[in-house]
């Protein structure tokens, strides 16, 4: 296989692995939420909202401080994303063709290939910035609603939905950072990019599933039933 053809085969294969994993994750969240960390945390946030809204006089400050911490986390990621976008654009303008052609790169070394690589990395950072901005929007909206209480006219389900949307956008922004790392390795060739895609799918499966947690829970329940018998 020619050296330039590696990018045409390995890069789409790596992106296909990541694109196949996430529909499976969405299907699992919709079908069995407790099997995933995202679905389990969404249910926990719904219970937390109901607990906070039962007595806003005592829990209002705690709820606002918790949401403020989430807003700060989203703000840090949004600032980091837009900063890296600016740094990448400056680096593209300053880097010449001769400096870009590295001897350690095994793959397509054309200027057009470098332009595509840096453009996709910048696109990931912009996507991460937009997702985190939306996350801040929903968190700020939820911080107003959670302090009104159920008697204030805002149902707990609506507040929980706003809070979960903020968390979902935060997760999307974080995954855009993960994808940018894989695309960054593409600068050094399609082989590191494909290896990173495989490793990233394994890492996502480890971080997204709760199989071990429920295995331990089932074991505890079995022990409890045995003791009762």
Short mmCIF file of C-alpha atoms in Angstrom, two decimals:
data_model
loop_
_atom_site.label_atom_id
_atom_site.label_comp_id
_atom_site.label_asym_id
_atom_site.label_seq_id
_atom_site.Cartn_x
_atom_site.Cartn_y
_atom_site.Cartn_z
CA UNK A 1 0.00 0.00 0.00
CA UNK A 2 1.30 3.46 -0.88
CA UNK A 3 2.20 5.85 1.91
CA UNK A 4 -0.39 8.43 0.84
CA UNK A 5 -3.13 5.82 0.75
CA UNK A 6 -2.83 5.10 4.46
CA UNK A 7 -4.72 8.27 5.33
CA UNK A 8 -7.57 7.26 3.02
CA UNK A 9 -7.97 3.91 4.80
CA UNK A 10 -6.91 4.26 8.45
CA UNK A 11 -8.40 7.67 9.20
CA UNK A 12 -11.96 6.79 8.04
CA UNK A 13 -11.63 3.48 9.89
CA UNK A 14 -10.70 5.25 13.13
CA UNK A 15 -13.55 7.73 12.76
CA UNK A 16 -15.92 4.86 11.97
CA UNK A 17 -15.00 3.16 15.24
CA UNK A 18 -15.84 6.30 17.20
CA UNK A 19 -19.00 6.88 15.15
CA UNK A 20 -20.17 3.32 15.78
CA UNK A 21 -19.58 3.40 19.51
CA UNK A 22 -21.70 6.47 20.27
CA UNK A 23 -24.94 5.26 18.59
CA UNK A 24 -24.54 2.10 20.66
CA UNK A 25 -24.14 4.27 23.76
CA UNK A 26 -27.25 6.31 22.95
CA UNK A 27 -29.23 3.12 22.34
CA UNK A 28 -28.07 1.70 25.68
CA UNK A 29 -28.96 4.91 27.52
CA UNK A 30 -32.47 4.85 26.03
CA UNK A 31 -33.01 1.14 26.57
CA UNK A 32 -31.27 0.52 29.92
CA UNK A 33 -30.17 3.79 31.56
CA UNK A 34 -28.83 2.11 34.70
CA UNK A 35 -26.26 0.28 32.64
CA UNK A 36 -24.51 3.54 31.74
CA UNK A 37 -22.95 6.25 33.87
CA UNK A 38 -24.79 8.97 31.93
CA UNK A 39 -28.20 7.40 32.49
CA UNK A 40 -27.51 6.60 36.13
CA UNK A 41 -26.29 10.13 36.85
CA UNK A 42 -29.33 11.58 35.07
CA UNK A 43 -31.64 9.66 37.40
CA UNK A 44 -29.56 10.75 40.39
CA UNK A 45 -29.84 14.40 39.33
CA UNK A 46 -33.63 14.06 39.06
CA UNK A 47 -33.80 12.78 42.64
CA UNK A 48 -31.44 15.54 43.75
CA UNK A 49 -33.64 18.23 42.21
CA UNK A 50 -36.72 16.86 43.95
CA UNK A 51 -34.86 16.75 47.27
CA UNK A 52 -33.63 20.33 46.86
CA UNK A 53 -37.05 21.68 45.87
CA UNK A 54 -38.92 20.12 48.79
CA UNK A 55 -37.49 22.70 51.19
CA UNK A 56 -35.82 25.62 49.45
CA UNK A 57 -35.30 27.57 52.66
CA UNK A 58 -32.76 25.02 53.87
CA UNK A 59 -31.49 23.55 50.61
CA UNK A 60 -31.53 26.65 48.40
CA UNK A 61 -27.98 27.75 49.20
CA UNK A 62 -26.63 24.23 48.75
CA UNK A 63 -28.37 23.89 45.37
CA UNK A 64 -27.06 27.23 44.09
CA UNK A 65 -23.50 26.45 45.22
CA UNK A 66 -23.59 23.04 43.54
CA UNK A 67 -24.82 24.52 40.27
CA UNK A 68 -22.26 27.32 40.54
CA UNK A 69 -19.48 24.71 40.68
CA UNK A 70 -20.85 23.12 37.51
CA UNK A 71 -20.99 26.53 35.83
CA UNK A 72 -17.36 27.17 36.77
CA UNK A 73 -16.31 23.79 35.34
CA UNK A 74 -18.10 24.53 32.07
CA UNK A 75 -16.58 28.03 31.97
CA UNK A 76 -13.07 26.62 32.34
CA UNK A 77 -13.61 24.15 29.50
CA UNK A 78 -15.17 26.81 27.27
CA UNK A 79 -12.26 29.18 27.90
CA UNK A 80 -9.75 26.41 27.23
CA UNK A 81 -11.51 25.44 23.99
CA UNK A 82 -11.61 28.94 22.53
CA UNK A 83 -7.98 29.53 23.58
CA UNK A 84 -6.81 26.35 21.87
CA UNK A 85 -8.75 27.35 18.77
CA UNK A 86 -6.88 30.65 18.64
CA UNK A 87 -3.53 28.95 19.25
CA UNK A 88 -4.19 26.43 16.49
CA UNK A 89 -5.13 29.14 13.98
CA UNK A 90 -1.98 31.13 14.81
CA UNK A 91 0.14 28.00 14.50
CA UNK A 92 -1.31 27.24 11.07
CA UNK A 93 -0.49 30.75 9.83
CA UNK A 94 3.07 30.64 11.15
CA UNK A 95 3.93 27.10 10.08
CA UNK A 96 5.47 26.80 6.66
CA UNK A 97 5.31 23.81 4.36
CA UNK A 98 8.94 22.89 4.89
CA UNK A 99 8.56 23.00 8.65
CA UNK A 100 5.42 20.90 8.55
CA UNK A 101 6.97 18.06 6.58
CA UNK A 102 8.42 15.93 9.35
CA UNK A 103 10.69 12.96 8.75
CA UNK A 104 8.88 11.08 11.51
CA UNK A 105 5.55 11.31 9.69
CA UNK A 106 4.48 8.23 7.75
CA UNK A 107 1.54 9.21 5.62
CA UNK A 108 0.32 12.05 3.46
CA UNK A 109 2.68 15.02 3.79
CA UNK A 110 0.99 17.38 1.34
CA UNK A 111 0.07 20.95 2.44
CA UNK A 112 -3.60 20.19 1.81
CA UNK A 113 -3.46 17.27 4.26
CA UNK A 114 -1.98 19.50 6.97
CA UNK A 115 -4.67 22.09 6.36
CA UNK A 116 -7.40 19.48 6.77
CA UNK A 117 -5.81 18.17 9.96
CA UNK A 118 -5.58 21.56 11.63
CA UNK A 119 -9.04 22.52 10.42
CA UNK A 120 -10.63 19.41 11.98
CA UNK A 121 -8.82 20.04 15.27
CA UNK A 122 -10.05 23.64 15.32
CA UNK A 123 -13.56 22.43 14.49
CA UNK A 124 -13.50 20.10 17.50
CA UNK A 125 -12.44 22.95 19.79
CA UNK A 126 -15.17 25.21 18.42
CA UNK A 127 -17.72 22.44 18.98
CA UNK A 128 -16.45 21.99 22.53
CA UNK A 129 -16.79 25.74 23.12
CA UNK A 130 -20.38 25.84 21.85
CA UNK A 131 -21.40 22.79 23.89
CA UNK A 132 -19.95 24.26 27.07
CA UNK A 133 -21.68 27.59 26.42
CA UNK A 134 -24.97 25.75 26.13
CA UNK A 135 -24.12 23.88 29.31
CA UNK A 136 -23.60 27.18 31.15
CA UNK A 137 -26.94 28.40 29.80
CA UNK A 138 -28.87 25.41 31.13
CA UNK A 139 -27.06 25.39 34.47
CA UNK A 140 -27.81 29.08 34.99
CA UNK A 141 -31.44 28.49 34.05
CA UNK A 142 -31.69 25.57 36.48
CA UNK A 143 -30.15 27.62 39.31
CA UNK A 144 -33.03 30.09 39.05
CA UNK A 145 -35.70 27.41 38.88
CA UNK A 146 -34.44 25.16 41.67
CA UNK A 147 -34.74 27.92 44.27
CA UNK A 148 -38.39 28.63 43.47
CA UNK A 149 -39.59 25.36 44.91
CA UNK A 150 -42.46 23.26 43.68
CA UNK A 151 -44.90 25.89 44.99
CA UNK A 152 -43.27 28.51 42.72
CA UNK A 153 -44.83 27.06 39.59
CA UNK A 154 -41.80 25.23 38.13
CA UNK A 155 -42.32 21.45 38.19
CA UNK A 156 -39.43 19.37 39.47
CA UNK A 157 -39.40 17.35 36.24
CA UNK A 158 -38.86 20.51 34.18
CA UNK A 159 -36.00 21.67 36.42
CA UNK A 160 -34.41 18.23 36.31
CA UNK A 161 -34.68 18.23 32.51
CA UNK A 162 -32.86 21.57 32.32
CA UNK A 163 -30.16 20.30 34.67
CA UNK A 164 -29.71 17.08 32.70
CA UNK A 165 -29.47 19.00 29.42
CA UNK A 166 -26.70 21.10 30.90
CA UNK A 167 -24.87 17.96 31.94
CA UNK A 168 -25.39 16.36 28.53
CA UNK A 169 -23.92 19.39 26.75
CA UNK A 170 -20.99 19.30 29.17
CA UNK A 171 -20.40 15.64 28.29
CA UNK A 172 -20.53 16.47 24.57
CA UNK A 173 -18.00 19.25 25.04
CA UNK A 174 -15.70 16.92 26.95
CA UNK A 175 -15.95 14.27 24.24
CA UNK A 176 -15.03 16.91 21.67
CA UNK A 177 -11.80 17.38 23.64
CA UNK A 178 -11.21 13.62 23.52
CA UNK A 179 -11.77 13.61 19.76
CA UNK A 180 -9.39 16.54 19.32
CA UNK A 181 -6.64 14.47 20.96
CA UNK A 182 -7.20 11.69 18.43
CA UNK A 183 -7.12 14.20 15.58
CA UNK A 184 -3.98 15.76 17.04
CA UNK A 185 -2.23 12.40 16.74
CA UNK A 186 -3.26 12.40 13.09
CA UNK A 187 -0.63 15.10 12.57
CA UNK A 188 1.98 12.41 13.24
CA UNK A 189 0.39 9.98 10.80
CA UNK A 190 -2.67 7.78 10.31
CA UNK A 191 -1.22 4.87 12.32
CA UNK A 192 -1.16 6.79 15.67
CA UNK A 193 -4.59 8.17 14.85
CA UNK A 194 -6.07 4.68 14.35
CA UNK A 195 -4.37 3.35 17.47
CA UNK A 196 -5.73 6.30 19.45
CA UNK A 197 -9.25 5.66 18.12
CA UNK A 198 -9.14 2.05 19.31
CA UNK A 199 -7.76 3.09 22.69
CA UNK A 200 -10.35 5.86 22.97
CA UNK A 201 -13.24 3.43 22.34
CA UNK A 202 -11.90 1.14 25.07
CA UNK A 203 -11.56 4.11 27.41
CA UNK A 204 -15.09 5.30 26.64
CA UNK A 205 -16.51 1.84 27.31
CA UNK A 206 -14.73 1.75 30.68
CA UNK A 207 -15.93 5.24 31.63
CA UNK A 208 -19.50 4.95 30.32
CA UNK A 209 -20.63 1.55 31.59
CA UNK A 210 -21.56 0.54 35.14
CA UNK A 211 -21.37 -3.24 34.78
CA UNK A 212 -18.96 -3.64 37.67
CA UNK A 213 -21.09 -1.44 39.92
CA UNK A 214 -24.24 -3.46 39.33
CA UNK A 215 -22.34 -6.72 39.69
CA UNK A 216 -21.26 -5.62 43.16
CA UNK A 217 -24.81 -4.48 43.98
CA UNK A 218 -26.24 -7.82 42.90
CA UNK A 219 -23.68 -9.62 45.03
CA UNK A 220 -24.62 -7.53 48.07
CA UNK A 221 -28.30 -8.29 47.53
CA UNK A 222 -27.60 -12.01 47.26
CA UNK A 223 -25.62 -11.92 50.48
CA UNK A 224 -28.47 -10.08 52.20
CA UNK A 225 -31.02 -12.63 51.03
CA UNK A 226 -28.82 -15.49 52.20
CA UNK A 227 -28.46 -13.97 55.66
CA UNK A 228 -32.23 -13.51 55.95
CA UNK A 229 -32.80 -17.15 55.01
#
